[in-house]
mmCIF file of C-alpha atoms in Angstrom:
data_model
loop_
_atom_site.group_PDB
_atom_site.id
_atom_site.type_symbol
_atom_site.label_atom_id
_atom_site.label_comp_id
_atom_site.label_asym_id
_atom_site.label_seq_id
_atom_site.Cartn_x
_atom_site.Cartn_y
_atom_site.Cartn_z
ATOM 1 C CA UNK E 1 105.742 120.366 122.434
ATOM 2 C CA UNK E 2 106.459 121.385 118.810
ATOM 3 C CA UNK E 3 103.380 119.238 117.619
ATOM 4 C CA UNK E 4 101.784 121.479 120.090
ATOM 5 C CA UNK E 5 103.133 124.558 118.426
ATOM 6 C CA UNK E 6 102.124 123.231 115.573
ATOM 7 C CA UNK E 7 98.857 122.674 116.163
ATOM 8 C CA UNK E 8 98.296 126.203 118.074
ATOM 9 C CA UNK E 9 99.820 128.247 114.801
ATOM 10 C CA UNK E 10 97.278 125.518 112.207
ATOM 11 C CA UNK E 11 94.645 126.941 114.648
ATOM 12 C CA UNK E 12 95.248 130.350 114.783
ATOM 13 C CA UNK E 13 95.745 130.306 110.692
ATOM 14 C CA UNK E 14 92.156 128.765 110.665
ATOM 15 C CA UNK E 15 90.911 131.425 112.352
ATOM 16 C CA UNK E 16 92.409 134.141 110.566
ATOM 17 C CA UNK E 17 91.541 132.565 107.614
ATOM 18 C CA UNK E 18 87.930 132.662 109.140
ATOM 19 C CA UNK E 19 87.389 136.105 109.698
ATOM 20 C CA UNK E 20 88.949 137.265 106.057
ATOM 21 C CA UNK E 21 86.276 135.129 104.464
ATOM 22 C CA UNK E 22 84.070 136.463 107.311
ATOM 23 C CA UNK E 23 85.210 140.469 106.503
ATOM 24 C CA UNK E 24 85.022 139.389 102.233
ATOM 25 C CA UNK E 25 81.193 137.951 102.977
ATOM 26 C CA UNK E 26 79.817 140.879 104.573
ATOM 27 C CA UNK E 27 81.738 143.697 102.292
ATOM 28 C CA UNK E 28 79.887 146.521 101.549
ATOM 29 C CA UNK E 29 78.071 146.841 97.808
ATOM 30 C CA UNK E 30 79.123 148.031 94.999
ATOM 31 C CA UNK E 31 78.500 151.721 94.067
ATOM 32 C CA UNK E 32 75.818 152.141 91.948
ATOM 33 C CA UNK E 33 76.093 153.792 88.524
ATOM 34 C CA UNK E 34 73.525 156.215 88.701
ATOM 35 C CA UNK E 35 73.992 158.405 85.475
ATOM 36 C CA UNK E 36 75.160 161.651 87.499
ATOM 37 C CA UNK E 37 75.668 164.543 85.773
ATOM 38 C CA UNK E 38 79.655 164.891 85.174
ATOM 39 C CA UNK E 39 79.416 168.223 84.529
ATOM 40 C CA UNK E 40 78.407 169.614 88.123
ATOM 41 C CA UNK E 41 80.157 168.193 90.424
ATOM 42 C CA UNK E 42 81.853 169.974 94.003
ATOM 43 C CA UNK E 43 83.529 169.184 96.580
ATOM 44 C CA UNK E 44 83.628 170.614 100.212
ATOM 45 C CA UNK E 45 85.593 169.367 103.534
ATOM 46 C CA UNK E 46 86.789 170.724 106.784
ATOM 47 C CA UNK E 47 90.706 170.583 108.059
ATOM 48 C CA UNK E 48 92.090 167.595 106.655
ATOM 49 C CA UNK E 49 88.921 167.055 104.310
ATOM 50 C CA UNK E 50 89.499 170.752 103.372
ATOM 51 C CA UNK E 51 92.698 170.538 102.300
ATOM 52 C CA UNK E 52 91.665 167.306 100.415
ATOM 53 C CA UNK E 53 88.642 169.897 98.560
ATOM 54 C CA UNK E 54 91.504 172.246 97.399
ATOM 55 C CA UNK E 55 93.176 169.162 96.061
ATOM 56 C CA UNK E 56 90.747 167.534 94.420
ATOM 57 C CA UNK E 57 89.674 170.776 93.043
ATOM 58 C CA UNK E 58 93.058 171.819 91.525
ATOM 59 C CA UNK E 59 94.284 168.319 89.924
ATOM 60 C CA UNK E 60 90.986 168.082 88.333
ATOM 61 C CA UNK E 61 89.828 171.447 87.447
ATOM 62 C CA UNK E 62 88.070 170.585 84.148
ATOM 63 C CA UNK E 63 85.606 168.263 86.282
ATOM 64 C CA UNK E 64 85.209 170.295 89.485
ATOM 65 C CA UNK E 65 83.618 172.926 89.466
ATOM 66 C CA UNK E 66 83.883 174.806 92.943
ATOM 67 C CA UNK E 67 84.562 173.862 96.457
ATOM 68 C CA UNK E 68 83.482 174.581 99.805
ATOM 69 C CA UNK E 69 86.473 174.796 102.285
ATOM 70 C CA UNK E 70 86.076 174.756 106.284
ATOM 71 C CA UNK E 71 89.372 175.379 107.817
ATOM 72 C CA UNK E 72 92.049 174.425 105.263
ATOM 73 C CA UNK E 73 94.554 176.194 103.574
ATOM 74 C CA UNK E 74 96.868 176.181 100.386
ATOM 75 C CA UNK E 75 97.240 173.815 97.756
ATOM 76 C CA UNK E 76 99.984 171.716 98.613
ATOM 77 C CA UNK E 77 100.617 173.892 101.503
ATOM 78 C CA UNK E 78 102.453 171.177 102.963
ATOM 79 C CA UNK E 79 105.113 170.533 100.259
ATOM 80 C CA UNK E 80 105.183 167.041 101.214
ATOM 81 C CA UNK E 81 106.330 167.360 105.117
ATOM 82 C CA UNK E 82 104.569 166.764 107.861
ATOM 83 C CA UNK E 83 106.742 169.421 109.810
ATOM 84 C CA UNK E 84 105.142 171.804 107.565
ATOM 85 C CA UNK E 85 101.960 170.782 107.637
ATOM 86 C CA UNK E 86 102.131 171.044 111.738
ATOM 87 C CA UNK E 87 103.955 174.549 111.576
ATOM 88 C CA UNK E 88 103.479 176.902 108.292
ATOM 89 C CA UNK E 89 100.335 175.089 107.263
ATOM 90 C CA UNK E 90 98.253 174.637 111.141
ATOM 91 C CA UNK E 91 99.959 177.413 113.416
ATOM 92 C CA UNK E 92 101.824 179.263 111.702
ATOM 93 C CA UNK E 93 104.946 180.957 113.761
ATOM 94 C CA UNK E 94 104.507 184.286 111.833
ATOM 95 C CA UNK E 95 101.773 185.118 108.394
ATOM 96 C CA UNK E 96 104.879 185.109 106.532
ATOM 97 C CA UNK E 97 105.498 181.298 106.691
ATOM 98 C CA UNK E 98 102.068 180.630 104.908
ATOM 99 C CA UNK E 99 102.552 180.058 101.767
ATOM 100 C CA UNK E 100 101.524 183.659 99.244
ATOM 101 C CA UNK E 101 99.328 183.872 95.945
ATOM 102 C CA UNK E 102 101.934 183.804 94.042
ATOM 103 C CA UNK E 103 104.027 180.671 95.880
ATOM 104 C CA UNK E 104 100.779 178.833 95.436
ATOM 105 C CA UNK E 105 100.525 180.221 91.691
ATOM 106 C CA UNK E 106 103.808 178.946 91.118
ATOM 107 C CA UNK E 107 103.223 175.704 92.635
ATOM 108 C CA UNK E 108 100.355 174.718 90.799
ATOM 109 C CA UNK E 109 102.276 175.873 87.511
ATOM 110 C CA UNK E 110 104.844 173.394 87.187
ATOM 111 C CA UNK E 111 102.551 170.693 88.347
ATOM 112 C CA UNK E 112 100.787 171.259 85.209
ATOM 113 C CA UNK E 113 103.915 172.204 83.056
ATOM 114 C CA UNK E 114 104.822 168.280 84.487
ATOM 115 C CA UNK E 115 101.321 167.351 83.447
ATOM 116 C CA UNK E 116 100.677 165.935 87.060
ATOM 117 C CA UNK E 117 97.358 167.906 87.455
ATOM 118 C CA UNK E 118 94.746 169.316 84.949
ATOM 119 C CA UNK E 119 95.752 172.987 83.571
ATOM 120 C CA UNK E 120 94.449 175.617 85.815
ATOM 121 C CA UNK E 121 92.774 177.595 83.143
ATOM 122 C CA UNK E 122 90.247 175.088 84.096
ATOM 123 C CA UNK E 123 89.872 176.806 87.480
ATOM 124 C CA UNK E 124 88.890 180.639 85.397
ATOM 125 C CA UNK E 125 84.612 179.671 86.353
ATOM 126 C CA UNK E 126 84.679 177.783 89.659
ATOM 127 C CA UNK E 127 83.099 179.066 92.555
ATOM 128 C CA UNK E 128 84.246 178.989 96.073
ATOM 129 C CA UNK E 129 83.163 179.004 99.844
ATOM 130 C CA UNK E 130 85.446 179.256 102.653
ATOM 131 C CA UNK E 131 85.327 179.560 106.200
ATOM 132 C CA UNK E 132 87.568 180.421 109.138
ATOM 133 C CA UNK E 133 86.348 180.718 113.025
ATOM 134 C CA UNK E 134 87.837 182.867 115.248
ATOM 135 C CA UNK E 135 88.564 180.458 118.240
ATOM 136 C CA UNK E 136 89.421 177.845 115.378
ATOM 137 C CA UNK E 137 93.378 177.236 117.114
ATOM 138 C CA UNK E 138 93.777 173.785 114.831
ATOM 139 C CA UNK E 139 93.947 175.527 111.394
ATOM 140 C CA UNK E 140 94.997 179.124 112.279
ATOM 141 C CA UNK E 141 92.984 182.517 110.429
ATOM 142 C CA UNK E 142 96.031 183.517 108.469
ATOM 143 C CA UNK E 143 96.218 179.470 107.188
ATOM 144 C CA UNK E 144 93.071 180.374 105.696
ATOM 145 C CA UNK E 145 93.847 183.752 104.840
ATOM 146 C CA UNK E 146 96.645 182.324 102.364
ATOM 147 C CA UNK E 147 93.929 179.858 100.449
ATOM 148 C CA UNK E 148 91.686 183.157 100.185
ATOM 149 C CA UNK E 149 94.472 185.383 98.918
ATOM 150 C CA UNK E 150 95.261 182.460 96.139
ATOM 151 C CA UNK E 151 91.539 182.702 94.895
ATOM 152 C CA UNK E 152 91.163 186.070 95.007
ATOM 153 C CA UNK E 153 93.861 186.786 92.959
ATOM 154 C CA UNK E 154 92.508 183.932 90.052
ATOM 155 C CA UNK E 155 88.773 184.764 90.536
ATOM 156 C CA UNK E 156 85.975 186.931 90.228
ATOM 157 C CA UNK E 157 85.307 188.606 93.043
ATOM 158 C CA UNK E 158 81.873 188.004 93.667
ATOM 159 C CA UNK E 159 83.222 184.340 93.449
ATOM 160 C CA UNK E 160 84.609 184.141 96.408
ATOM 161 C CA UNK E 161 82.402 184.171 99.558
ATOM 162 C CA UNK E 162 84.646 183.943 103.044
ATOM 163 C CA UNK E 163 83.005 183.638 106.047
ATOM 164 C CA UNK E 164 84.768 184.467 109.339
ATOM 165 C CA UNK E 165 82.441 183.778 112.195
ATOM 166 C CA UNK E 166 83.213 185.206 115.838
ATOM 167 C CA UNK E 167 84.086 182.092 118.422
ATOM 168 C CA UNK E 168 83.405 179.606 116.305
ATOM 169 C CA UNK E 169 86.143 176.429 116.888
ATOM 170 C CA UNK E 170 87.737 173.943 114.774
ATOM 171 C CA UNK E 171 84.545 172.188 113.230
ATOM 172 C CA UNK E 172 81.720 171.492 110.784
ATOM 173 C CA UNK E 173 79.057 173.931 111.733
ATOM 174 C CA UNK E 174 75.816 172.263 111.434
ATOM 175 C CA UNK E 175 71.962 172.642 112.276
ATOM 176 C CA UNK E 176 71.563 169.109 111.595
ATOM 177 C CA UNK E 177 73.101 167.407 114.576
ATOM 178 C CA UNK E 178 70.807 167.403 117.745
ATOM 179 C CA UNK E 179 73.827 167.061 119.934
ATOM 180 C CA UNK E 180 76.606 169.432 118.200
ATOM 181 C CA UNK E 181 79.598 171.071 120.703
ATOM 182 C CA UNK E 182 79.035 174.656 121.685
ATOM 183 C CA UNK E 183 80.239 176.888 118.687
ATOM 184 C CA UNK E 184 83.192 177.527 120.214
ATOM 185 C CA UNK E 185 84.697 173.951 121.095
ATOM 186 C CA UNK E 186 87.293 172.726 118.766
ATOM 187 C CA UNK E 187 87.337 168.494 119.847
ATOM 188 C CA UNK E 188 85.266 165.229 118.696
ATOM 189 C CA UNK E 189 82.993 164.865 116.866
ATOM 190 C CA UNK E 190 83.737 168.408 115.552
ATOM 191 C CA UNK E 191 80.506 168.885 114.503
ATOM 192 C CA UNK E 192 79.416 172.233 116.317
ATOM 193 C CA UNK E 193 76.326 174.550 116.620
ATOM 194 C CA UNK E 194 76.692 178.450 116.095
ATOM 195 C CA UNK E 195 72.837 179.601 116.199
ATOM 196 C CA UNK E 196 71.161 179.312 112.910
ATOM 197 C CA UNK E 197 74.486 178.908 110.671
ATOM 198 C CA UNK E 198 74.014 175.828 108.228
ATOM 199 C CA UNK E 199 77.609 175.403 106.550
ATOM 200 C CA UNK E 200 76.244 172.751 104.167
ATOM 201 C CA UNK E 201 73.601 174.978 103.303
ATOM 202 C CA UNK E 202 75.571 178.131 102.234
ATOM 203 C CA UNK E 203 77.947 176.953 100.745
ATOM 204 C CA UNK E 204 75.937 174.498 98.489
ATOM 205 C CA UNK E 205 73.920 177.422 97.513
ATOM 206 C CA UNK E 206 76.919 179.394 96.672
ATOM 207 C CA UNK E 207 78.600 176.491 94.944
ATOM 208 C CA UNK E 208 75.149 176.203 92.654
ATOM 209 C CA UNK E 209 73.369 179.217 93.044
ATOM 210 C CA UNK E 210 69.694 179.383 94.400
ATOM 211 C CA UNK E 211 68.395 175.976 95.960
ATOM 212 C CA UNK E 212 64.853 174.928 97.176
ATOM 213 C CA UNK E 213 64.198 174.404 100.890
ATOM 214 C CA UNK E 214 65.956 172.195 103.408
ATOM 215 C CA UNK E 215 63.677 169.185 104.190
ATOM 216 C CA UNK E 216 63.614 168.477 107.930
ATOM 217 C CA UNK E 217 63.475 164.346 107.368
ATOM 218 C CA UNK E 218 65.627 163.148 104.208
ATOM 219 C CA UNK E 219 63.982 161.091 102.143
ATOM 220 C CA UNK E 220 66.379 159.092 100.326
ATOM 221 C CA UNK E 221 68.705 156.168 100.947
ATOM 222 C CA UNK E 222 72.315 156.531 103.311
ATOM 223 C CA UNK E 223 73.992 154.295 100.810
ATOM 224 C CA UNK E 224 77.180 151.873 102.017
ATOM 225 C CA UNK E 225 79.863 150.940 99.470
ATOM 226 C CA UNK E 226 82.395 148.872 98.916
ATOM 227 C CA UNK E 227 85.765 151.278 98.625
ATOM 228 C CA UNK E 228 87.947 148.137 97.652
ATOM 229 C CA UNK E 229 87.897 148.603 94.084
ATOM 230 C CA UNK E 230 88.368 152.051 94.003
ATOM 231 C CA UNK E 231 91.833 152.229 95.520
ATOM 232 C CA UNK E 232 93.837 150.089 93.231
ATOM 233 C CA UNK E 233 95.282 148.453 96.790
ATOM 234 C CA UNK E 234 93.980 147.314 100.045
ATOM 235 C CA UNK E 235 92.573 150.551 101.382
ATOM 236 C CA UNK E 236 94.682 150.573 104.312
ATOM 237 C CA UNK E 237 97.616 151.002 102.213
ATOM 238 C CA UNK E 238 96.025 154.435 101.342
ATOM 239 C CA UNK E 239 94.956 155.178 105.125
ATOM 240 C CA UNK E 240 91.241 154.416 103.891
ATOM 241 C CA UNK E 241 88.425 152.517 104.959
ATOM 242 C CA UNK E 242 87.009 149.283 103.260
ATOM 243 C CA UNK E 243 83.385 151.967 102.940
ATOM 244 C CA UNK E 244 82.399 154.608 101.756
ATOM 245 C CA UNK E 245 78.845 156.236 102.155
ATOM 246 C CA UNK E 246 76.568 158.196 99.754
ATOM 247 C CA UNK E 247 73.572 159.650 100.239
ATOM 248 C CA UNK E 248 70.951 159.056 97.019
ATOM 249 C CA UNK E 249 67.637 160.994 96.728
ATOM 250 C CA UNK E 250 65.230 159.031 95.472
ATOM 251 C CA UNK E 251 64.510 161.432 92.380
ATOM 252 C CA UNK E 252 68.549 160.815 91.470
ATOM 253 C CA UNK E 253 67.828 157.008 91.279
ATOM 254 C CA UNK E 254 66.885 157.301 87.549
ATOM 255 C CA UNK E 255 69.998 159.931 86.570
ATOM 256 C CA UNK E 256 70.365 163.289 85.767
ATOM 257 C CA UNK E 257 71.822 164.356 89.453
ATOM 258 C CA UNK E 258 74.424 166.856 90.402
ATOM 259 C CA UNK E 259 77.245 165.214 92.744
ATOM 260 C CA UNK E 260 79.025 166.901 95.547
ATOM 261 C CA UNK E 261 81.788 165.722 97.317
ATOM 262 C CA UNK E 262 81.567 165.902 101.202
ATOM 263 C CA UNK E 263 85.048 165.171 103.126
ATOM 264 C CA UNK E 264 85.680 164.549 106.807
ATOM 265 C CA UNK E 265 88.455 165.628 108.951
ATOM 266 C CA UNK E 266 90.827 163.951 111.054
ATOM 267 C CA UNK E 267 88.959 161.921 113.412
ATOM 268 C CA UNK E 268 85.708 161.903 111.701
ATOM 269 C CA UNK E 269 85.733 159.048 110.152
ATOM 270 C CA UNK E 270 83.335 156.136 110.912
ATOM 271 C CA UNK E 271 85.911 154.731 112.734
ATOM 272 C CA UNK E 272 85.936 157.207 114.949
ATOM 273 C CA UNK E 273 82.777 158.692 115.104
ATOM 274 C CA UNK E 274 80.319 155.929 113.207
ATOM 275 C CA UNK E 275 78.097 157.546 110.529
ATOM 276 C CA UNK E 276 77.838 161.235 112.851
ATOM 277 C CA UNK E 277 79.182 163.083 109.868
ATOM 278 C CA UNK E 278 77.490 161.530 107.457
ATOM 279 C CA UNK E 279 74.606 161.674 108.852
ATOM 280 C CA UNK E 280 74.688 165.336 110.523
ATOM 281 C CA UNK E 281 76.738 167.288 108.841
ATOM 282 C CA UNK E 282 73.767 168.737 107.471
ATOM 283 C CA UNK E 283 74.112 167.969 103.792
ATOM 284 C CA UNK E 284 71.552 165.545 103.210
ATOM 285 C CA UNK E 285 68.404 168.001 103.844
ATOM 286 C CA UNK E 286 69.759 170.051 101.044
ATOM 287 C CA UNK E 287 70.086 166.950 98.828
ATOM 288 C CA UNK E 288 66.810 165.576 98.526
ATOM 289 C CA UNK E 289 65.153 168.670 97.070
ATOM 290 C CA UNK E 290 68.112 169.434 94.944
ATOM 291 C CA UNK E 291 68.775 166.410 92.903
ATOM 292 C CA UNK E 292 72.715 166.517 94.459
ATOM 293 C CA UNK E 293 73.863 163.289 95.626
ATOM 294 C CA UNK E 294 76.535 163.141 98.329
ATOM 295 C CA UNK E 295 79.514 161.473 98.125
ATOM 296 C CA UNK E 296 81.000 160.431 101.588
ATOM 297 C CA UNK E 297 84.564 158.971 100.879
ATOM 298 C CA UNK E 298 86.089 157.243 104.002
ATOM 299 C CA UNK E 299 90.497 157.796 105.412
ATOM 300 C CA UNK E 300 90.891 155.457 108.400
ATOM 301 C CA UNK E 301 93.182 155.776 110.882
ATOM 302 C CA UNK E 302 96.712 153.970 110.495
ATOM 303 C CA UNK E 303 99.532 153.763 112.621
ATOM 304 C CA UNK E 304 103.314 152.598 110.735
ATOM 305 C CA UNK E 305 102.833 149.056 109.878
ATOM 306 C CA UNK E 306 100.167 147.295 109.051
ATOM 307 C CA UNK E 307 99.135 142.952 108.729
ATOM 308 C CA UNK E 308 99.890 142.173 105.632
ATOM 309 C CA UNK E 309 101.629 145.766 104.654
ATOM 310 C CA UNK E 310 105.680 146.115 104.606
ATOM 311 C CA UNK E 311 104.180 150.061 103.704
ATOM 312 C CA UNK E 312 104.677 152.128 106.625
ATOM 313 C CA UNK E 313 102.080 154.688 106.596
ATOM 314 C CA UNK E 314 101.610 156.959 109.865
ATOM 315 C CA UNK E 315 97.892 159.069 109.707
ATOM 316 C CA UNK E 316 97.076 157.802 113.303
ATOM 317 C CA UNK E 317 93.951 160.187 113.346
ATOM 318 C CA UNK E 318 92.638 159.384 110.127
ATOM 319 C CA UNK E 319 93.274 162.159 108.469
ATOM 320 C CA UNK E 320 92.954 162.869 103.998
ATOM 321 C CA UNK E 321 96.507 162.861 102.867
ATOM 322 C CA UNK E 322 97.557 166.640 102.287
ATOM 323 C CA UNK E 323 101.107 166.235 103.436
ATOM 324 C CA UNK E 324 102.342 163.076 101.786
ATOM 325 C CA UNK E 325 101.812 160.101 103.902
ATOM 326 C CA UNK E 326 100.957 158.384 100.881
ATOM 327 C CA UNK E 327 103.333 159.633 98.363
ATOM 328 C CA UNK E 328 104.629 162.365 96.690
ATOM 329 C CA UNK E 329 102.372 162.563 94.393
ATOM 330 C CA UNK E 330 99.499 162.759 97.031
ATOM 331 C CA UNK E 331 98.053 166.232 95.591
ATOM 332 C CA UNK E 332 97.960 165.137 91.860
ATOM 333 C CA UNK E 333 95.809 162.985 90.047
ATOM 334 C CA UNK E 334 98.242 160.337 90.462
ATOM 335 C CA UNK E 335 97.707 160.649 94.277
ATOM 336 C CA UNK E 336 96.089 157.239 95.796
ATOM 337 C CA UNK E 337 93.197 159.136 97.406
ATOM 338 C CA UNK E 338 92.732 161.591 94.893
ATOM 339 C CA UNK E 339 92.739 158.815 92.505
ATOM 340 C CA UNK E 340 90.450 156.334 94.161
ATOM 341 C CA UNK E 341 87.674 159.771 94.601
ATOM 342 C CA UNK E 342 88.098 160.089 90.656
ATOM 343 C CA UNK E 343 86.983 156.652 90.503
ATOM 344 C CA UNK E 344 84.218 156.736 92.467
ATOM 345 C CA UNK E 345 82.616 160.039 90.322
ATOM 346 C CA UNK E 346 83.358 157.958 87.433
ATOM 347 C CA UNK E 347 81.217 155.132 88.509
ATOM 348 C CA UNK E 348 78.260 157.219 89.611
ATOM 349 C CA UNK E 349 78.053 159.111 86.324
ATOM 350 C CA UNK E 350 78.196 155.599 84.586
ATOM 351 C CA UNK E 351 74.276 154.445 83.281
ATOM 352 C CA UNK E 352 72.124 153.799 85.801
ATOM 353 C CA UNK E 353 70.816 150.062 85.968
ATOM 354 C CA UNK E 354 67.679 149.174 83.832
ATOM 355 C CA UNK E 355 64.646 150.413 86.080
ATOM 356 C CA UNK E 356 66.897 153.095 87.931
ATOM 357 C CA UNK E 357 67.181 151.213 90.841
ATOM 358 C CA UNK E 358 70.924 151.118 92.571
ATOM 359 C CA UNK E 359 72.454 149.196 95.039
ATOM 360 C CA UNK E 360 70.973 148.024 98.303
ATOM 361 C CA UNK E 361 70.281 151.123 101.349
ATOM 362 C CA UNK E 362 71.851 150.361 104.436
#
């Protein structure tokens, strides 16, 4: 009987041992250095993804430049608790429990005095785009209302473009994806249709100013990477996937290229929905003529523990970390996520490889 035992567990070690080497064999490519220019980069997201924006944007203000924000709310909004990420920061019981322009001022004041994110003098030039819909009951309008407040009170006005759309539900509103939810549905894939409204499109034109035409059939290459050795850990220790995705013109192949940022929500992941966001969300036609490449950064879904983890981590829809699931430090540039993003800009403006050609398309 033991020998049995024995022989069962040698097996089943075999096989796991199998499908590691398996999973190592068929990991993604590297990300290509592609000799972006550092200096004009974004970031956009919606819910989860938006909050991530805001975060990304504030802990390193002297490299981003603006962000587009689709239902998200308040740096660090959260403070760390997923109670108030649920209540004050989703639904809030009364306007009052969002957090003000000057709570938010405050808050990203002594995260510089600490020297946790960049100093916020950096954020005097950005520009940003934000967006609220009225039958949006995931992240509430005075959630948003808070974030706008904040930039209004540190920007120019004719910085700050907010768009509050009549029925519009919790989602990425797109022209790009054939078979988008009514405008007003707030569930999967949220990726929704509200006539003639192209998100990606006005707020990457208000992020950069004028842009040429949106090409009907992208051109360039859906790009799969390997996340692994941005995260510093297994990915799943930081709720992320083992890919990423970016989308490469073919004119950024040789360097020069603007990057932007592009950030899922909860449940949008691949997955959860495959390559749906990445694929419709509707930046990529505003890519290709625009020498912007696209970033597509991957969270996974994780539930407590984990094989191989003693790190309980509990993002069961897949969600960015904007309330601390990772850390305390999840909003700073010490944050995992925010960390492993850095990275990934970082590699993209490196040199591009002799000839300009990158890694392998998928």
């Amino acid at each position: 009987m033991m020998k049995q035992r024995v022989g069962r567990l040698t097996h089943a070690v075999g096989v796991l041992g199998g499908l590691l080497f398996a999973c190592s064999a068929q990991a993604a490519p590297a990300l290509p250095a592609l000799g972006a220019d550092a200096n004009a980069v974004t970031v956009s997201g919606i819910s989860s993804g938006a909050y991530m924006a805001v975060q990304l944007q504030v802990a390193h203000s002297r490299l981003v430049k603006g962000a587009g924000v689709v239902a998200g709310g308040p740096y660090e909004c959260a403070e760390g608790s997923m109670w108030r990420a649920l209540s004050n920061c989703m639904e809030p019981s009364t306007p009052g429990s969002v957090p003000t322009a000057v709570d938010t001022e405050a808050r990203i004041a002594a995260r510089a005095r600490a020297g946790r994110i960049d100093d916020p003098a950096g954020l005097a030039e950005d520009r940003v785009w934000v967006f609220s819909g009225s039958a949006d009951r995931t992240v509430e309008r005075p959630v948003v209302d808070g974030l706008v407040a904040f930039y209004r009170s540190r920007l120019p006005q004719a910085a700050v473009r907010y768009v509050q759309y009549e029925g519009a539900g919790h989602a990425m509103i797109s022209v790009a994806d054939p078979a988008a939810n009514a405008c007003e549905i707030s569930a999967p894939p949220f990726i929704n249709r509200c006539g003639e409204l192209d998100a990606a499109g006005e707020l990457l034109a208000h992020l950069y100013g004028p842009l040429e035409s949106r090409v009907e059939r992208p051109a360039g290459d859906v790009i799969a990477f390997d996340q692994r050795e941005f995260t510093g850990v297994a990915p799943f220790e930081l709720s992320m996937a083992a890919q990423g995705y970016a989308y490469v013109p073919q004119a950024c192949r040789a360097g020069d290229c603007r990057v932007h940022v592009a950030l899922h929500g909860c449940r949008q992941g691949e997955g959860e929905i495959g390559r749906r966001f990445v694929d419709t969300a509707g930046y990529n036609e505003w890519a290709d003529g625009n020498r912007i490449i696209v970033l597509y950064p991957q969270a996974a879904a994780r539930s407590g523990l984990a094989w191989g983890s003693w790190r309980w981590v509990y993002n069961p829809k897949g969600c960015w970390d904007w309330w601390g699931y990772t850390g305390t430090d999840y909003a700073t540039r010490d944050g995992g996520q925010v960390r492993a993003i850095r990275a990934m800009l970082a590699r993209l403006a490196g040199p591009p490889a002799r000839g300009g050609q990158g890694a392998a398309t998928d």
